[in-house]
mmCIF file of C-alpha atoms and ligand atoms in Angstrom:
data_model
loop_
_atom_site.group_PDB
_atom_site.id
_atom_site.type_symbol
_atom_site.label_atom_id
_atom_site.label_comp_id
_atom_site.label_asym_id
_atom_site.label_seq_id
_atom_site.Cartn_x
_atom_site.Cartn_y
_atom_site.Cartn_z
ATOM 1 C CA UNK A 284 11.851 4.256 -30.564
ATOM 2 C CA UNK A 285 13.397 5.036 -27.243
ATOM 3 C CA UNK A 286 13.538 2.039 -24.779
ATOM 4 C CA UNK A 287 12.147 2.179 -21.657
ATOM 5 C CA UNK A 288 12.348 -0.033 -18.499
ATOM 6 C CA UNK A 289 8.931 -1.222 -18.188
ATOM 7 C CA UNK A 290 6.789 -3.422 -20.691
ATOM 8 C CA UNK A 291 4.862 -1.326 -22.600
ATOM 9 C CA UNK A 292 0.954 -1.601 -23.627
ATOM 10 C CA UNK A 293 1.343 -3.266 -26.831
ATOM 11 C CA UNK A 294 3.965 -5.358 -25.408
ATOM 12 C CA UNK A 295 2.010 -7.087 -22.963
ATOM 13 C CA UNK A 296 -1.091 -7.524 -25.172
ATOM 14 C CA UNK A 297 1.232 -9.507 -27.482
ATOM 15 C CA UNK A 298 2.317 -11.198 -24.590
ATOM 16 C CA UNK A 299 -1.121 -12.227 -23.117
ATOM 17 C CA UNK A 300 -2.238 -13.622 -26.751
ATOM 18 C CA UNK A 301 0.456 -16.190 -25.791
ATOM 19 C CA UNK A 302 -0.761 -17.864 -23.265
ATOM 20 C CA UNK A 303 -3.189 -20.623 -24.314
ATOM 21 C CA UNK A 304 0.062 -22.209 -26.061
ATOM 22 C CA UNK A 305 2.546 -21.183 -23.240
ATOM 23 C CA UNK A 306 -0.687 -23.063 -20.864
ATOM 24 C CA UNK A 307 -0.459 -25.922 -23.341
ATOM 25 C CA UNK A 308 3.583 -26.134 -23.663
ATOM 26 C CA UNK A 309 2.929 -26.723 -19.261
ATOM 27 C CA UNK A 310 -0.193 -28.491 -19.502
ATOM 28 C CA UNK A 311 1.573 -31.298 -21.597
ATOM 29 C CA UNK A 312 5.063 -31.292 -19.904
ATOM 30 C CA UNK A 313 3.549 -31.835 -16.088
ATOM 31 C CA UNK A 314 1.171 -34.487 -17.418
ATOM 32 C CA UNK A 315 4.045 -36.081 -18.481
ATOM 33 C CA UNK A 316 5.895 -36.392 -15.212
ATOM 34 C CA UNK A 317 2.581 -36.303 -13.288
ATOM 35 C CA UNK A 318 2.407 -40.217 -14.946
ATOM 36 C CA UNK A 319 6.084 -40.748 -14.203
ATOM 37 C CA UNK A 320 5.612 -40.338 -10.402
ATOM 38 C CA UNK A 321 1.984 -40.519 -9.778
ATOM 39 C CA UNK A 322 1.283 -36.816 -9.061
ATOM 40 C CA UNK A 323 -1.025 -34.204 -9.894
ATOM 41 C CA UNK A 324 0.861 -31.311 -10.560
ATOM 42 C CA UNK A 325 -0.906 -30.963 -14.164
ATOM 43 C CA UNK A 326 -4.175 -29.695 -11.848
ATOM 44 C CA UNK A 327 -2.462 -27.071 -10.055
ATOM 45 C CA UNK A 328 -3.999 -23.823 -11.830
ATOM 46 C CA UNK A 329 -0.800 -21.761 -13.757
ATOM 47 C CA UNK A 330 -0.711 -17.983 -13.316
ATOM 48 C CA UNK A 331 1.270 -15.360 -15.338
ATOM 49 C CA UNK A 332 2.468 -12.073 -14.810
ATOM 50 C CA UNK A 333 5.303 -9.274 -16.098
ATOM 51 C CA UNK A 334 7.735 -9.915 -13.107
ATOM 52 C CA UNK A 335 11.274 -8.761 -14.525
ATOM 53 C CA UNK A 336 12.892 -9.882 -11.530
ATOM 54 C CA UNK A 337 11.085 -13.493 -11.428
ATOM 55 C CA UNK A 338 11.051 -16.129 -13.673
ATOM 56 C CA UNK A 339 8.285 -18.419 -11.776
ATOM 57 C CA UNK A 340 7.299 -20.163 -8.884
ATOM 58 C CA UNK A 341 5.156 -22.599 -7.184
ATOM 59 C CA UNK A 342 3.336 -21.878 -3.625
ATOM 60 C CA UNK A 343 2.318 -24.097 -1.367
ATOM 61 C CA UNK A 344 -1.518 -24.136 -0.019
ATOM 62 C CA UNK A 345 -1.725 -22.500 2.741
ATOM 63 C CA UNK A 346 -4.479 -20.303 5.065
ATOM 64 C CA UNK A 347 -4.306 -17.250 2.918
ATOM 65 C CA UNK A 348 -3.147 -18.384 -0.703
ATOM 66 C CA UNK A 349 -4.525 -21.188 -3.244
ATOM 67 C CA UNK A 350 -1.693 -23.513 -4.606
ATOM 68 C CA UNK A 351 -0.192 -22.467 -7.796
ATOM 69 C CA UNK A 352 2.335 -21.983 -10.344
ATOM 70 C CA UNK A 353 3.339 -18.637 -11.853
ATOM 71 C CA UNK A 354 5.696 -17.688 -14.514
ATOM 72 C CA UNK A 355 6.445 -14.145 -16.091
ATOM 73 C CA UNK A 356 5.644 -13.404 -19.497
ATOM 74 C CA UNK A 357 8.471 -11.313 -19.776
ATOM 75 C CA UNK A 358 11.085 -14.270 -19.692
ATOM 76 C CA UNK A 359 8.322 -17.068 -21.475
ATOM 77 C CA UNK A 360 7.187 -15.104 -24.326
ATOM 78 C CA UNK A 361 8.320 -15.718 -27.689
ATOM 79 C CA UNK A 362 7.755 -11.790 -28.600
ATOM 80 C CA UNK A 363 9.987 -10.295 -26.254
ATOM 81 C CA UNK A 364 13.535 -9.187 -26.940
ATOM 82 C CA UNK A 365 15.462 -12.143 -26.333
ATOM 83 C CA UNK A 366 13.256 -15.211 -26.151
ATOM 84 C CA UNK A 367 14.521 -18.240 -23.847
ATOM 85 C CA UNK A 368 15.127 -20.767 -25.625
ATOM 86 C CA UNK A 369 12.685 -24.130 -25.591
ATOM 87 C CA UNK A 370 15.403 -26.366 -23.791
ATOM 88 C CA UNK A 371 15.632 -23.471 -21.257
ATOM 89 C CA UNK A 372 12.200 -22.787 -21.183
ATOM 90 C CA UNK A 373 11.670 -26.645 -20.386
ATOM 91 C CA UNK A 374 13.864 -26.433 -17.426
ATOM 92 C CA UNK A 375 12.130 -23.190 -15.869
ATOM 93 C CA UNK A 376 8.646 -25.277 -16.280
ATOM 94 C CA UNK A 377 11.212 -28.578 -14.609
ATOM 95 C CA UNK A 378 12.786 -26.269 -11.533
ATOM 96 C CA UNK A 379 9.196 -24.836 -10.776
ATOM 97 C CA UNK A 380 7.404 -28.606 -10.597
ATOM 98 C CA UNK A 381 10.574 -29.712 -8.682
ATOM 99 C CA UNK A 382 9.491 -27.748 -6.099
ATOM 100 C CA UNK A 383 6.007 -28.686 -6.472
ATOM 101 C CA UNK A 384 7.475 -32.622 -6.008
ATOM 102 C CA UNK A 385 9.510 -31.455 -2.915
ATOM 103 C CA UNK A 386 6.459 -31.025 -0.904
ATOM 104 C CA UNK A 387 4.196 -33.678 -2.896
ATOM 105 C CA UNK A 388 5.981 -36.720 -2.610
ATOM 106 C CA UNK A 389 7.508 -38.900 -0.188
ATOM 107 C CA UNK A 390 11.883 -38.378 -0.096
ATOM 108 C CA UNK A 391 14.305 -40.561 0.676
ATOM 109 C CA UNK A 392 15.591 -40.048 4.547
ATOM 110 C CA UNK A 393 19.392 -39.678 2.546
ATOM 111 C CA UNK A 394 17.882 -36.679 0.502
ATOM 112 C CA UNK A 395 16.688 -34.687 3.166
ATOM 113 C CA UNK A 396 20.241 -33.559 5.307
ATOM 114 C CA UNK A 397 20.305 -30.052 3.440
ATOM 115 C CA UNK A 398 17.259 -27.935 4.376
ATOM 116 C CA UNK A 399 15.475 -25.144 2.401
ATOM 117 C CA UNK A 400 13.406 -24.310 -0.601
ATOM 118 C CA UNK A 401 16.570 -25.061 -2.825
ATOM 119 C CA UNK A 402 18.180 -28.259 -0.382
ATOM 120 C CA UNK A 403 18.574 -31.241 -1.333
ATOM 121 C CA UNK A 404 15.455 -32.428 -1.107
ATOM 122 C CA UNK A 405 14.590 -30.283 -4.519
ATOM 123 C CA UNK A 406 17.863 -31.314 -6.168
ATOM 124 C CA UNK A 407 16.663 -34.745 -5.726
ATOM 125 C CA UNK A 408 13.239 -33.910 -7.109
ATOM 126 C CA UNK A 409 15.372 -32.333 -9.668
ATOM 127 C CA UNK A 410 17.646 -35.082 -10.389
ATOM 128 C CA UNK A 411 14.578 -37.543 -11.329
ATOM 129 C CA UNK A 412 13.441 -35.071 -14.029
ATOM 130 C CA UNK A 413 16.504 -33.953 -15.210
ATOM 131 C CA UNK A 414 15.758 -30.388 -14.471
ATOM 132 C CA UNK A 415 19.384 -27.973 -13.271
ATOM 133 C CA UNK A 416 19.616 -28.385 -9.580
ATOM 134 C CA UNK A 417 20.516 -24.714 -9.259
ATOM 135 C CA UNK A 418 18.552 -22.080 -7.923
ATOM 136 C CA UNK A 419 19.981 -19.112 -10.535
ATOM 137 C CA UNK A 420 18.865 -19.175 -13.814
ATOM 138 C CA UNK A 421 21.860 -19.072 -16.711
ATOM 139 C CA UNK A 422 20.853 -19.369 -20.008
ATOM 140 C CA UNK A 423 22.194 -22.878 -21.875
ATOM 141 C CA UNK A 424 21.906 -24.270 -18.432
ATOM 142 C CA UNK A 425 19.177 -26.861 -19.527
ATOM 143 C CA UNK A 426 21.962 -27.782 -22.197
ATOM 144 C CA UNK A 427 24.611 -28.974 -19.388
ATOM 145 C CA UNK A 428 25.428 -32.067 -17.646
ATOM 146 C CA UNK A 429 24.460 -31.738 -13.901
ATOM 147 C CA UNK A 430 26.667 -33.324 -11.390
ATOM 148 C CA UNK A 431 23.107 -34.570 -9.658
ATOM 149 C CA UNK A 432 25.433 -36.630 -7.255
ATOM 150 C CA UNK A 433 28.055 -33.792 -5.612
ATOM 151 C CA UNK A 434 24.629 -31.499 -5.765
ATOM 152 C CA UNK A 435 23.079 -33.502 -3.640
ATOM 153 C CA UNK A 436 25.074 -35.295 -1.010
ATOM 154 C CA UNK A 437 27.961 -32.466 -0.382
ATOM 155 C CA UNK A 438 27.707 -29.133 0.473
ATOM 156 C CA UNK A 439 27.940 -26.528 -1.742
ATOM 157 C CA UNK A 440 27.788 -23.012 -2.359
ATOM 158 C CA UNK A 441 26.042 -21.288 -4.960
ATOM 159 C CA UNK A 442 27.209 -17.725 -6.081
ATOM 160 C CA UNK A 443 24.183 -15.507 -7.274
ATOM 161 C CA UNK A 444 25.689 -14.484 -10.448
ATOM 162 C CA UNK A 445 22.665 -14.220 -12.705
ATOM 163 C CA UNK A 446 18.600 -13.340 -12.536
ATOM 164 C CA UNK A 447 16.905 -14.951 -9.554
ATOM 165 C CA UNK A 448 14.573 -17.584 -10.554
ATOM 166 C CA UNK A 449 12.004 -17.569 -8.242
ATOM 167 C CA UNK A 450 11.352 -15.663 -4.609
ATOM 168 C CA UNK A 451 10.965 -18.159 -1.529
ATOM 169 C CA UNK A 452 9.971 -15.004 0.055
ATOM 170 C CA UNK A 453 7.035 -15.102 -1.888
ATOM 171 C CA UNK A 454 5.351 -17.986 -1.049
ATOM 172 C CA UNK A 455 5.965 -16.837 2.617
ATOM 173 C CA UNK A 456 4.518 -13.610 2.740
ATOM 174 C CA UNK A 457 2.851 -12.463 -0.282
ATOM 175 C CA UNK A 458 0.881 -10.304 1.334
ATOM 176 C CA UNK A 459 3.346 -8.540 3.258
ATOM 177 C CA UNK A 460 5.205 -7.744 -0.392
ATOM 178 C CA UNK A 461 2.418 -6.426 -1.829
ATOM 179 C CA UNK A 462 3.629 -2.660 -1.234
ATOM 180 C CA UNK A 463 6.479 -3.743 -4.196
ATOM 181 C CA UNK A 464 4.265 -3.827 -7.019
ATOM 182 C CA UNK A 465 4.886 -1.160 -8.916
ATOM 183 C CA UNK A 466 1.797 1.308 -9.318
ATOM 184 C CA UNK A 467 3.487 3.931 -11.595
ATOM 185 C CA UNK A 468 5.185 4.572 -14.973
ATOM 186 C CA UNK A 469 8.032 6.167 -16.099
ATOM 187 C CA UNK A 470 6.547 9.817 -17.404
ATOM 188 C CA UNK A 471 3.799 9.697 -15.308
ATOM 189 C CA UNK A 472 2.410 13.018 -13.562
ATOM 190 C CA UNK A 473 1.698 12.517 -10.393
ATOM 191 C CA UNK A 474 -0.136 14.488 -6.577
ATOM 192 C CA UNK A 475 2.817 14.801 -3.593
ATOM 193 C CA UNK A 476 0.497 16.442 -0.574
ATOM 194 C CA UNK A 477 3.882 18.635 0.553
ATOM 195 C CA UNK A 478 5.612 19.108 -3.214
ATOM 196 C CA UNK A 479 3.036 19.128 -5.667
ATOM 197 C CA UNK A 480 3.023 18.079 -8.943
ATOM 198 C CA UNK A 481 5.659 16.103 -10.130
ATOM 199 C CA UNK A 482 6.960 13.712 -13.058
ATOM 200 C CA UNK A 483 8.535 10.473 -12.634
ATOM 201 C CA UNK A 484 11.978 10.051 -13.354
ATOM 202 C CA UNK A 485 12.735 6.430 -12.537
ATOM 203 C CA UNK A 486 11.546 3.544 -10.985
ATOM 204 C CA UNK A 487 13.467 1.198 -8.250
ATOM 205 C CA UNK A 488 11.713 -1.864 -6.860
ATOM 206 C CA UNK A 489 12.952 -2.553 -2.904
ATOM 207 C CA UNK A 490 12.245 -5.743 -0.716
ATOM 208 C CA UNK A 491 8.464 -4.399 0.354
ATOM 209 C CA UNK A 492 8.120 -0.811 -1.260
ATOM 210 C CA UNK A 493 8.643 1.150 -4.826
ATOM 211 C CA UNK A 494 10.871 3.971 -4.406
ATOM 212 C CA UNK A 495 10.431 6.717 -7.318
ATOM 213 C CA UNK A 496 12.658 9.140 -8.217
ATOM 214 C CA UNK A 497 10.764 12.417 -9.360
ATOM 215 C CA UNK A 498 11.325 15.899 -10.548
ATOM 216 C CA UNK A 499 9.286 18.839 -9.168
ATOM 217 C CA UNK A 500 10.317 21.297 -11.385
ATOM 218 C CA UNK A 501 13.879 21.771 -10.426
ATOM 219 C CA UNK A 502 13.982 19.585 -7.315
ATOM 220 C CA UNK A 503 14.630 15.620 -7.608
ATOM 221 C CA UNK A 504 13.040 14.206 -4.591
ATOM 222 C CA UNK A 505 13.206 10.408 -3.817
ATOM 223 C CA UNK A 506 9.551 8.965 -2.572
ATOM 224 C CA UNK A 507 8.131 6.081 -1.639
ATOM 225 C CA UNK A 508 4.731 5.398 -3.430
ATOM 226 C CA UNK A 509 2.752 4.955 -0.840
ATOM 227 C CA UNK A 510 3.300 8.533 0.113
ATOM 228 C CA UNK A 511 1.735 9.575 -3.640
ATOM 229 C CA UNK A 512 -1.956 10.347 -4.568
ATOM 230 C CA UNK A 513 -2.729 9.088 -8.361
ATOM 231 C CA UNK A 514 -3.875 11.423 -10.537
ATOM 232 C CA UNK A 515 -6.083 10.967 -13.598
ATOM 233 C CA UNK A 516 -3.658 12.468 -15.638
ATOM 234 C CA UNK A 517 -1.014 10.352 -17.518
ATOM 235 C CA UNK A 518 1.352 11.128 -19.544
ATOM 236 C CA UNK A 519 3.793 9.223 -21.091
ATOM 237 C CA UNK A 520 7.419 10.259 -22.412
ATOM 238 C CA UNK A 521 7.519 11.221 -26.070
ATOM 239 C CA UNK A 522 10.294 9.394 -27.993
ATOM 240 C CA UNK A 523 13.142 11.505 -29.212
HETATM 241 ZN ZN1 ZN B 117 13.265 -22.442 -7.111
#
């Protein structure tokens, strides 16, 4: 089997079977810490999705979007390549209801000097639940000893070295990145109005659009997907 990019079919029914005990593994954690500080966090409904370039999140209430968590199946699941591991997994569910304490509870005056999703008013949330106080997930992280103290009284600065763990831009403007999600498959024929028919050659997911690279018979032509009409026909690659 050739790999491919993107999650395929069977991949994400596996994945969906999971996630009455992924819901469970949450369920039973935020309870937890719901009784430690007298929240509610356990209520707040849990999405999933197949975000590669997310682990989770948590959004505030707001005009135009319901308060929830999210995580992607493609870093939770137990059937994908390389599975987190349950301490890591534990601090993903940690960094996400941090963030859910941030804005739920009342702070210490001393905790709030640093602003932002990720200030120190989350690495104190984080500090009382022993979740990483860093924005960038690295696996083993849960595994460490956090300097809770330095993290949250001096400044410092964090070097993006690894996946991003969750997109503050998200919970501002979901609507306005809705033009990223991806609405087309490697191998996929599809309509141009000026060019034709075409395959697609690759996909790249920007800040608020999909730009795919495809072949019109000897032309490569890089196109935004809004510009594309979809076509009934679908066609995947054949593995080699
Ligand atoms: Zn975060």
């Amino acid at each position: 089997m050739s790999k491919t990019p993107t999650i395929d079919y069977e991949k994400r029914q596996a994945l969906l079977k999971e996630i009455p005990i992924l819901q469970k593994e949450i369920q039973h954690l935020f309870s937890q810490l719901d009784q430690s500080y007298h929240l509610h966090g356990a209520e707040v409904p849990v999405t999933f999705g197949f975000e590669t370039d997310l682990l989770g999140s948590y959004t505030r209430p707001s005009g135009h979007e319901e308060e929830h968590f999210h995580f992607s199946l493609c870093f939770l699941g137990y059937s994908i390549e390389k599975p987190l591991s349950k301490e890591d997994r534990m601090d993903l569910y940690k960094h996400e209801y941090a963030h859910y304490m941030q804005y739920n509870m009342h702070i210490p005056a001393e905790y709030t000097w640093q602003p932002g999703h990720h200030g120190s008013t989350w690495k104190y949330c984080c500090s009382l639940i022993g979740a990483a106080p860093t924005p960038f997930y690295k696996a083993g992280e849960a595994l460490l000893d956090h300097d809770y103290d330095g993290q949250m009284k001096q400044k410092t600065i964090f070097h993006q070295e690894s996946k991003l763990r969750d997109h503050i831009k998200r919970e501002r403007d979901y609507r306005a990145a809705e033009g990223r999600n991806v609405q087309y498959q490697v191998g996929e024929e599809i309509q141009h109005p000026k060019f034709g028919t075409g395959t697609i050659e690759a996909i790249e997911k920007l800040d608020r659009s999909v730009r795919l690279t495809i072949r019109f018979g000897d032309e490569i032509k890089k196109i935004d997907q809004k510009w594309l009409v979809k076509t009934t026909k679908y066609k995947r690659f054949s593995d080699r």
